[in-house]
Coordinates of C-alpha atoms in Angstrom, one line a residue:
Chain A
X100 CA 204.2 160.0 171.5
X101 CA 200.9 161.6 172.5
X102 CA 199.5 164.0 170.0
X103 CA 196.2 165.7 169.3
X104 CA 195.4 163.0 166.8
X105 CA 195.8 160.1 169.2
X106 CA 192.4 160.3 170.9
X107 CA 190.7 160.8 167.6
X108 CA 192.3 157.7 166.2
X109 CA 191.3 155.8 169.3
X110 CA 187.8 157.0 169.0
X111 CA 187.7 155.8 165.4
X112 CA 188.8 152.4 166.4
X113 CA 186.0 152.3 168.9
X114 CA 183.4 152.4 166.2
X115 CA 182.2 148.9 165.5
X116 CA 182.5 147.6 162.0
X117 CA 179.1 145.9 162.4
X118 CA 176.7 148.7 163.5
X119 CA 173.4 147.5 162.1
X120 CA 171.8 144.3 161.0
X121 CA 168.8 144.3 158.6
X122 CA 166.9 141.1 158.3
X123 CA 164.5 140.4 155.5
X124 CA 162.0 137.8 156.8
X125 CA 160.0 136.2 154.0
X126 CA 158.7 132.9 155.4
X127 CA 155.9 131.9 157.8
X128 CA 157.3 128.8 159.3
X129 CA 158.1 128.8 163.1
X130 CA 161.7 128.0 162.5
X131 CA 162.2 130.8 160.0
X132 CA 160.4 133.3 162.2
X133 CA 162.3 132.3 165.4
X134 CA 165.7 132.3 163.5
X135 CA 165.0 135.8 162.3
X136 CA 163.9 137.0 165.8
X137 CA 166.8 135.3 167.6
X138 CA 169.3 137.0 165.2
X139 CA 167.5 140.3 165.4
X140 CA 167.2 140.3 169.2
X141 CA 170.7 138.9 169.6
X142 CA 172.0 141.9 167.7
X143 CA 170.3 144.2 170.2
X144 CA 171.8 142.3 173.1
X145 CA 175.3 143.1 171.6
X146 CA 174.5 146.8 171.1
X147 CA 174.0 146.4 167.4
X148 CA 171.1 148.2 165.7
X149 CA 168.5 145.8 164.4
X150 CA 165.8 146.0 161.8
X151 CA 163.3 143.4 160.8
X152 CA 161.7 143.8 157.4
X153 CA 158.8 141.4 157.0
X154 CA 157.7 140.5 153.4
X155 CA 155.8 137.8 151.5
X156 CA 154.7 135.1 154.0
X157 CA 156.8 136.8 156.6
X158 CA 153.9 139.1 157.1
X159 CA 152.2 136.3 159.0
X160 CA 154.3 137.0 162.1
X161 CA 153.0 140.5 162.3
X162 CA 149.3 139.6 162.2
X163 CA 148.0 139.4 165.8
X164 CA 145.4 136.8 164.6
X165 CA 148.1 134.5 163.3
X166 CA 151.3 135.2 165.1
X167 CA 150.9 132.7 167.9
X168 CA 149.6 130.0 165.7
X169 CA 152.5 129.6 163.2
X170 CA 153.4 126.1 162.2
X171 CA 156.6 124.2 161.5
X172 CA 156.6 122.7 158.0
X173 CA 156.3 118.9 158.5
X174 CA 156.6 118.0 154.8
X175 CA 159.4 119.4 152.7
X176 CA 161.5 119.4 155.8
X177 CA 163.6 116.3 156.0
X178 CA 165.2 117.8 159.2
X179 CA 162.1 116.7 161.2
X180 CA 162.5 113.0 160.3
X181 CA 158.8 112.6 159.9
X182 CA 158.1 110.3 157.0
X183 CA 156.6 112.4 154.2
X184 CA 153.2 110.6 154.0
X185 CA 152.8 110.8 157.8
X186 CA 153.8 114.5 157.7
X187 CA 150.8 115.1 155.6
X188 CA 148.3 113.6 158.0
X189 CA 145.9 116.1 159.6
X190 CA 147.2 116.9 163.1
X191 CA 150.8 116.0 162.6
X192 CA 151.8 119.5 161.7
X193 CA 150.2 120.9 164.8
X194 CA 151.8 118.1 166.9
X195 CA 155.3 118.9 165.6
X196 CA 154.6 122.7 166.0
X197 CA 153.5 122.2 169.6
X198 CA 156.6 120.0 170.4
X199 CA 158.9 122.7 169.0
X200 CA 157.0 125.3 171.0
X201 CA 157.4 123.3 174.2
X202 CA 161.2 122.9 173.6
X203 CA 161.5 126.6 173.0
X204 CA 159.5 127.3 176.2
X205 CA 161.9 125.1 178.2
X206 CA 164.8 127.2 176.9
X207 CA 163.0 130.4 178.0
X208 CA 162.4 131.4 174.4
X209 CA 159.1 133.3 174.7
X210 CA 156.0 132.9 172.5
X211 CA 156.2 135.0 169.4
X212 CA 153.9 137.9 170.5
X213 CA 156.0 138.2 173.7
X214 CA 159.3 137.9 171.9
X215 CA 158.3 140.7 169.6
X216 CA 157.5 142.9 172.6
X217 CA 160.9 142.1 174.2
X218 CA 162.6 142.9 170.9
X219 CA 160.8 146.2 170.5
X220 CA 161.6 147.2 174.1
X221 CA 165.3 146.6 173.4
X222 CA 165.1 149.2 170.6
X223 CA 164.7 146.8 167.6
X224 CA 162.7 148.1 164.7
X225 CA 160.0 146.2 162.8
X226 CA 158.9 147.1 159.2
X227 CA 156.3 145.6 156.9
X228 CA 156.7 145.4 153.1
X229 CA 154.2 147.6 151.3
X230 CA 154.1 145.5 148.1
X231 CA 153.5 142.2 150.0
X232 CA 150.8 143.9 152.1
X233 CA 149.0 144.8 148.8
X234 CA 149.5 141.3 147.5
X235 CA 147.8 139.8 150.5
X236 CA 145.2 142.6 150.8
X237 CA 146.4 143.6 154.3
X238 CA 146.0 147.1 155.8
X239 CA 148.0 148.7 158.6
X240 CA 145.1 147.8 161.0
X241 CA 145.6 144.1 160.3
X242 CA 149.2 144.4 161.6
X243 CA 150.6 144.3 165.1
X244 CA 150.6 147.8 166.6
X245 CA 154.4 147.5 167.3
X246 CA 155.2 147.7 163.5
X247 CA 157.2 150.9 163.1
X248 CA 156.4 151.6 159.5
X249 CA 155.3 150.2 156.1
X250 CA 158.2 150.5 153.7
X251 CA 158.8 150.1 150.0
X252 CA 161.7 148.2 148.8
X253 CA 163.3 151.5 147.9
X254 CA 162.8 152.8 151.5
X255 CA 164.5 149.6 152.7
X256 CA 167.5 150.2 150.6
X257 CA 167.6 153.8 151.8
X258 CA 168.0 152.5 155.4
X259 CA 170.9 150.3 154.2
X260 CA 172.8 153.4 153.0
X261 CA 175.2 153.5 156.0
X262 CA 178.6 152.1 156.8
X263 CA 178.6 148.9 158.9
X264 CA 175.4 147.4 157.7
X265 CA 174.8 143.7 157.1
X266 CA 171.7 142.5 155.2
X267 CA 170.4 138.9 155.7
X268 CA 167.5 137.2 153.8
X269 CA 165.7 134.6 156.0
Chain B
X255 CA 207.1 160.9 144.3
X256 CA 208.3 158.1 146.5
X257 CA 207.8 158.6 150.2
X258 CA 207.8 156.6 153.3
X259 CA 204.0 156.4 153.1
X260 CA 203.9 155.0 149.6
X261 CA 204.5 151.3 150.5
X262 CA 202.1 151.6 153.4
X263 CA 199.4 152.8 151.1
X264 CA 200.1 150.1 148.6
X265 CA 199.8 147.5 151.3
X266 CA 196.5 149.0 152.3
X267 CA 195.2 148.7 148.8
X268 CA 196.3 145.1 148.7
X269 CA 193.8 144.2 151.5
X270 CA 190.8 142.6 149.8
X271 CA 187.4 144.3 150.5
X272 CA 185.9 140.8 151.1
X273 CA 188.1 139.1 153.7
X274 CA 185.7 136.8 155.5
X275 CA 182.5 135.1 154.7
X276 CA 180.2 133.9 157.6
X277 CA 177.5 131.5 156.6
X278 CA 174.6 130.7 158.8
X279 CA 173.3 127.2 157.8
X280 CA 169.8 126.6 159.2
X281 CA 168.4 123.8 157.1
X282 CA 168.9 120.0 156.7
X283 CA 168.1 119.5 153.0
X284 CA 170.9 118.2 150.9
X285 CA 170.6 121.2 148.5
X286 CA 170.9 123.7 151.4
X287 CA 173.8 121.9 153.0
X288 CA 175.8 121.6 149.7
X289 CA 175.0 125.2 148.8
X290 CA 176.4 126.4 152.1
X291 CA 179.5 124.1 151.8
X292 CA 180.2 125.0 148.2
X293 CA 180.1 128.7 149.1
X294 CA 182.2 128.2 152.2
X295 CA 184.7 126.0 150.5
X296 CA 184.7 128.2 147.4
X297 CA 185.7 131.2 149.6
X298 CA 188.7 129.3 151.0
X299 CA 189.8 128.5 147.4
X300 CA 189.9 132.3 146.8
X301 CA 191.9 133.0 149.9
X302 CA 188.9 134.4 151.7
X303 CA 188.4 133.3 155.4
X304 CA 185.3 131.2 155.8
X305 CA 183.1 130.3 158.8
X306 CA 180.1 128.1 158.9
X307 CA 177.7 128.6 161.7
X308 CA 175.2 125.7 161.9
X309 CA 171.9 126.3 163.7
X310 CA 168.4 124.8 163.9
X311 CA 168.0 121.9 161.4
X312 CA 171.5 122.9 160.1
X313 CA 172.9 121.0 163.0
X314 CA 172.1 117.7 161.2
X315 CA 175.0 118.2 158.9
X316 CA 177.3 118.1 161.9
X317 CA 176.0 114.8 163.4
X318 CA 178.1 111.9 162.2
X319 CA 175.1 109.6 162.5
X320 CA 173.1 111.7 160.1
X321 CA 175.5 113.7 157.9
X322 CA 175.7 111.2 155.1
X323 CA 172.0 110.4 155.1
X324 CA 170.5 113.8 154.4
X325 CA 167.6 114.0 152.0
X326 CA 166.5 116.4 149.3
X327 CA 162.9 117.7 150.0
X328 CA 160.7 116.1 147.3
X329 CA 157.5 117.9 148.4
X330 CA 157.4 121.6 148.9
X331 CA 160.1 121.8 146.2
X332 CA 158.6 122.4 142.8
X333 CA 162.1 122.6 141.4
X334 CA 162.3 118.8 141.3
X335 CA 159.2 118.5 139.1
X336 CA 157.9 115.4 141.0
X337 CA 154.1 115.7 141.3
X338 CA 153.3 116.5 145.0
X339 CA 151.3 113.3 145.7
X340 CA 154.1 111.1 144.2
X341 CA 156.7 113.1 146.2
X342 CA 155.0 111.9 149.3
X343 CA 155.2 108.2 148.5
X344 CA 157.6 106.2 150.7
X345 CA 160.9 105.8 148.8
X346 CA 160.6 108.7 146.4
X347 CA 162.5 111.0 148.7
X348 CA 165.4 108.5 149.0
X349 CA 165.3 108.0 145.2
X350 CA 165.6 111.7 144.5
X351 CA 168.3 112.1 147.1
X352 CA 170.3 109.3 145.7
X353 CA 170.0 110.7 142.2
X354 CA 171.2 114.0 143.4
X355 CA 174.1 112.4 145.2
X356 CA 175.0 110.5 142.0
X357 CA 175.0 113.7 139.9
X358 CA 177.2 115.4 142.6
X359 CA 179.6 112.4 142.6
X360 CA 180.0 112.7 138.8
X361 CA 181.0 116.3 139.3
X362 CA 183.6 115.3 141.9
X363 CA 181.6 116.9 144.7
X364 CA 182.5 114.6 147.6
X365 CA 180.0 113.1 150.1
X366 CA 179.3 115.4 153.0
X367 CA 181.6 113.9 155.6
X368 CA 184.5 114.0 153.1
X369 CA 183.6 117.5 151.9
X370 CA 183.6 118.8 155.5
X371 CA 187.2 117.3 156.0
X372 CA 188.4 119.0 152.8
X373 CA 186.9 122.3 154.0
X374 CA 188.5 122.0 157.4
X375 CA 191.9 121.1 155.9
X376 CA 191.7 124.3 153.8
X377 CA 191.4 126.4 156.9
X378 CA 187.6 126.8 157.1
X379 CA 186.0 127.0 160.5
X380 CA 182.8 125.2 161.6
X381 CA 180.7 126.4 164.5
X382 CA 177.5 125.0 166.2
X383 CA 174.8 127.2 167.7
X384 CA 174.5 126.7 171.4
X385 CA 170.8 127.6 171.6
X386 CA 169.9 125.1 168.8
X387 CA 171.9 122.4 170.5
X388 CA 169.9 122.8 173.6
X389 CA 166.7 122.9 171.7
X390 CA 167.5 119.5 170.1
X391 CA 169.1 118.1 173.2
X392 CA 172.5 117.7 171.6
X393 CA 175.8 117.5 173.4
X394 CA 179.3 118.3 172.0
X395 CA 179.9 114.5 171.8
X396 CA 176.9 114.2 169.4
X397 CA 178.7 116.5 167.0
X398 CA 181.5 115.8 164.4
X399 CA 184.9 116.2 166.0
X400 CA 185.9 118.8 163.4
X401 CA 183.5 121.4 165.0
X402 CA 185.7 124.2 166.2
X403 CA 183.5 125.6 168.9
X404 CA 179.9 125.9 170.2
X405 CA 178.9 129.6 170.0
X406 CA 176.1 131.8 171.2
X407 CA 174.5 134.2 168.8
X408 CA 176.5 136.9 170.7
X409 CA 179.8 135.1 170.1
X410 CA 178.8 134.9 166.4
X411 CA 178.2 138.6 166.1
X412 CA 181.5 139.2 167.9
X413 CA 183.3 137.3 165.1
X414 CA 181.5 139.6 162.6
X415 CA 183.1 142.7 164.1
X416 CA 185.7 143.1 161.5
X417 CA 186.0 145.1 158.2
X418 CA 185.4 143.1 155.1
X419 CA 182.9 140.5 156.4
X420 CA 179.8 139.3 154.5
X421 CA 177.0 137.4 156.4
X422 CA 174.8 134.9 154.5
X423 CA 171.8 133.0 155.8
X424 CA 171.3 129.7 154.0
Chain C
X1108 CA 186.9 177.6 155.7
X1109 CA 187.1 176.6 152.1
X1110 CA 190.2 174.6 151.2
X1111 CA 191.3 172.5 148.3
X1112 CA 190.4 169.4 150.3
X1113 CA 186.8 170.4 150.9
X1114 CA 185.3 169.4 147.5
X1115 CA 187.2 166.1 147.6
X1116 CA 185.7 165.3 151.0
X1117 CA 182.3 166.3 149.8
X1118 CA 182.7 164.0 146.8
X1119 CA 183.8 161.2 149.1
X1120 CA 180.6 161.6 151.1
X1121 CA 178.5 161.4 147.9
X1122 CA 179.7 157.9 147.3
X1123 CA 176.9 155.6 148.6
X1124 CA 177.9 153.0 151.2
X1125 CA 175.7 150.5 149.4
X1126 CA 176.9 150.4 145.8
X1127 CA 176.0 146.9 144.7
X1128 CA 173.7 144.1 145.7
X1129 CA 174.6 140.5 144.7
X1130 CA 171.7 138.0 145.1
X1131 CA 172.3 134.3 145.1
X1132 CA 169.0 132.7 143.9
X1133 CA 168.9 129.0 144.8
X1134 CA 165.2 128.1 144.7
X1135 CA 162.5 127.5 142.1
X1136 CA 159.4 128.5 143.9
X1137 CA 157.5 131.5 142.6
X1138 CA 157.8 133.3 145.9
X1139 CA 161.6 132.9 146.0
X1140 CA 162.0 133.9 142.4
X1141 CA 159.9 137.0 142.8
X1142 CA 161.5 138.0 146.1
X1143 CA 164.9 137.8 144.4
X1144 CA 163.8 139.8 141.4
X1145 CA 161.9 142.4 143.4
X1146 CA 165.0 143.0 145.5
X1147 CA 167.3 143.0 142.4
X1148 CA 165.1 145.3 140.4
X1149 CA 164.4 147.5 143.4
X1150 CA 168.1 148.1 143.8
X1151 CA 168.4 149.3 140.1
X1152 CA 165.5 151.7 140.7
X1153 CA 167.5 153.2 143.6
X1154 CA 170.6 153.5 141.4
X1155 CA 172.3 150.6 143.1
X1156 CA 174.2 148.0 140.9
X1157 CA 172.4 144.7 140.9
X1158 CA 173.6 141.2 140.1
X1159 CA 171.5 137.9 140.3
X1160 CA 173.5 134.7 140.5
X1161 CA 171.2 131.7 139.9
X1162 CA 172.3 128.4 141.2
X1163 CA 170.8 125.0 142.1
X1164 CA 167.0 125.1 141.5
X1165 CA 167.3 128.8 140.9
X1166 CA 168.4 127.9 137.4
X1167 CA 164.7 127.2 136.6
X1168 CA 163.9 130.9 136.3
X1169 CA 166.5 131.2 133.6
X1170 CA 165.1 128.4 131.4
X1171 CA 162.6 129.7 128.8
X1172 CA 160.7 126.5 128.8
X1173 CA 160.1 126.7 132.5
X1174 CA 160.3 130.3 133.6
X1175 CA 156.7 131.2 133.2
X1176 CA 155.4 127.9 134.7
X1177 CA 157.0 128.1 138.1
X1178 CA 154.9 127.0 141.0
X1179 CA 154.4 128.1 144.6
X1180 CA 155.0 125.3 147.1
X1181 CA 151.6 124.3 148.6
X1182 CA 153.0 121.7 151.0
X1183 CA 155.8 122.6 153.3
X1184 CA 154.5 126.1 153.2
X1185 CA 152.2 126.8 156.2
X1186 CA 152.0 130.4 155.1
X1187 CA 149.4 129.4 152.5
X1188 CA 147.0 127.9 155.0
X1189 CA 146.2 125.0 152.8
X1190 CA 145.8 121.8 154.9
X1191 CA 148.8 119.6 154.1
X1192 CA 146.8 116.7 152.6
X1193 CA 144.8 119.0 150.4
X1194 CA 148.0 120.8 149.3
X1195 CA 149.2 117.4 147.9
X1196 CA 146.1 116.9 145.7
X1197 CA 146.8 117.2 142.0
X1198 CA 145.8 120.6 140.8
X1199 CA 146.0 122.5 144.1
X1200 CA 149.5 123.6 143.4
X1201 CA 148.6 125.0 140.0
X1202 CA 145.5 126.7 141.5
X1203 CA 147.6 128.4 144.3
X1204 CA 150.2 129.4 141.7
X1205 CA 147.6 130.9 139.4
X1206 CA 146.0 132.8 142.3
X1207 CA 149.4 134.2 143.3
X1208 CA 150.1 135.2 139.7
X1209 CA 146.7 136.9 139.5
X1210 CA 147.4 138.9 142.6
X1211 CA 150.8 139.9 141.2
X1212 CA 149.2 140.9 138.0
X1213 CA 146.8 143.3 139.8
X1214 CA 149.8 145.0 141.4
X1215 CA 151.5 145.4 138.0
X1216 CA 154.1 142.9 138.8
X1217 CA 154.9 141.5 135.4
X1218 CA 155.2 137.8 134.5
X1219 CA 158.7 136.4 135.1
X1220 CA 159.9 136.6 131.5
X1221 CA 158.8 140.2 131.2
X1222 CA 160.2 141.1 134.6
X1223 CA 163.6 139.7 133.6
X1224 CA 163.6 141.9 130.5
X1225 CA 162.7 144.9 132.5
X1226 CA 165.4 144.2 135.0
X1227 CA 168.0 143.7 132.3
X1228 CA 166.9 146.9 130.5
X1229 CA 167.5 148.8 133.7
X1230 CA 171.1 147.6 133.8
X1231 CA 170.8 144.6 136.1
X1232 CA 173.1 141.6 135.5
X1233 CA 172.1 137.9 135.4
X1234 CA 174.6 135.1 136.0
X1235 CA 174.2 131.3 136.0
X1236 CA 176.2 129.0 138.2
X1237 CA 178.6 126.8 136.3
X1238 CA 178.6 123.9 138.8
X1239 CA 174.7 123.8 139.0
X1240 CA 174.5 123.8 135.2
X1241 CA 176.7 120.7 135.1
X1242 CA 174.7 119.1 137.9
X1243 CA 171.4 119.5 136.0
X1244 CA 173.0 118.8 132.5
X1245 CA 172.2 122.3 131.2
X1246 CA 174.0 124.1 128.4
X1247 CA 174.2 127.8 127.7
X1248 CA 171.6 127.2 124.9
X1249 CA 169.1 125.9 127.4
X1250 CA 169.2 129.3 129.2
X1251 CA 167.5 132.6 128.5
X1252 CA 169.5 134.7 126.1
X1253 CA 169.6 137.5 128.6
X1254 CA 172.0 135.6 130.8
X1255 CA 175.2 137.7 130.9
X1256 CA 177.7 135.0 131.8
X1257 CA 178.1 131.5 133.3
X1258 CA 180.3 132.0 136.5
X1259 CA 182.1 129.7 138.9
X1260 CA 181.8 130.3 142.6
X1261 CA 185.3 131.8 142.4
X1262 CA 184.2 134.2 139.7
X1263 CA 181.3 135.2 141.8
X1264 CA 183.5 136.0 144.8
X1265 CA 185.8 138.0 142.5
X1266 CA 182.9 140.3 141.6
X1267 CA 182.3 140.8 145.3
X1268 CA 185.8 142.2 145.8
X1269 CA 184.6 145.8 146.0
X1270 CA 183.7 148.2 148.7
X1271 CA 180.0 148.7 149.3
X1272 CA 178.7 145.2 148.3
X1273 CA 176.0 143.3 150.0
X1274 CA 175.5 139.6 149.4
X1275 CA 172.1 138.0 149.9
X1276 CA 171.2 134.3 149.7
X1277 CA 167.5 133.8 148.7

């Protein structure tokens, strides 16, 4: 039976349960930064709103002087299978980081600065944590110009006050 | 008043707000892997759907050659209280890993390969990240046969398009 | 048009979509512990219910003997920009930890024991993971008296069976 309610109900069903993903990025290792960006950008590619909230060491990825020189952790990371003592030798960290960057390049994963531009162009948002900026003595001018806003933790929670939001801590 | 709608409403109330947990496992340390599996398996024990999406170094836990030889990180992990220089000595990482495995064994926490089988038998799902597999040059044949599917990030988000889903990044 | 339903609808709208945040704290590094507490406490400041579930190395922050002596990881943490070999030298970890504590102090971020008291006074809840306590041979007496309860993973999921909950794994 067709009624007036029918199209309204259909419309309701069309609203996606997952509407926005909000990722808290707290680390400075290449793998964390890329995991966060791949998830954030992947959301945009699926038509899901996406917000990246960088805090603590995660602020490194928003500093133009540092963003393309992030390292993979060679010690404390058994996943790399580099013996711990060797991992501590000068140069090994850079070597592993460069190898990871080369692999990413082969897969068309762009360098960080470029990846951030692509993400922004797709409508993704980037925020910096006010408290962490004060802790590391950073000003707005030290950050990438693509940063949308500096937010407090309270502001961040305010943005999560919607239906269909998922928070992730990376 | 009893009406036709009553039982429908009751049925609706019986639906649990938390229906499915989706865990993104990105690390290769024993503690991360077990945390992810304990959470994933614990969900199944409560009748909650459970999905494990392994990406980056998290793919290690799905490789039969590596899954039972994962290590705990002895450096970069102040929680272990091993002085950093000592943590880097050859053998210390294995020693700490074995100690952790022994403690887990005492608590009836099974070795990883067995734990994965138990989790699968309970109805839990295991997915591998396509992009990470390409990055580490892994084929489907390199992975444990219990892996349900290789998913893109987009596929993963598609599976999150339901009510009552919680995402966790481990 | 004013009807009987109107105020009911308004009331419904007044219920916040994000009602409770449940943070799983699994690490012992200062940065992880503070990130978890800043998020947990920040939620309370916004009127959001807040629960902290400490597991694995995250139990360190609940042990009075250890809570004010947590360290920042100087190796395996490229964000600190301490060369890896140097990061392993005795004393460097304490130095970096003290520097971080001083910066936090300047920003009025209290020491951990005090921060926990403030969080509790604001109505935040603190739980310890039963399984992890057994793994590390800890009894209730070894934990801070402010701990509300020792929970199994199943208990934890039971507390997440409400609308408007967000889970975070730190």
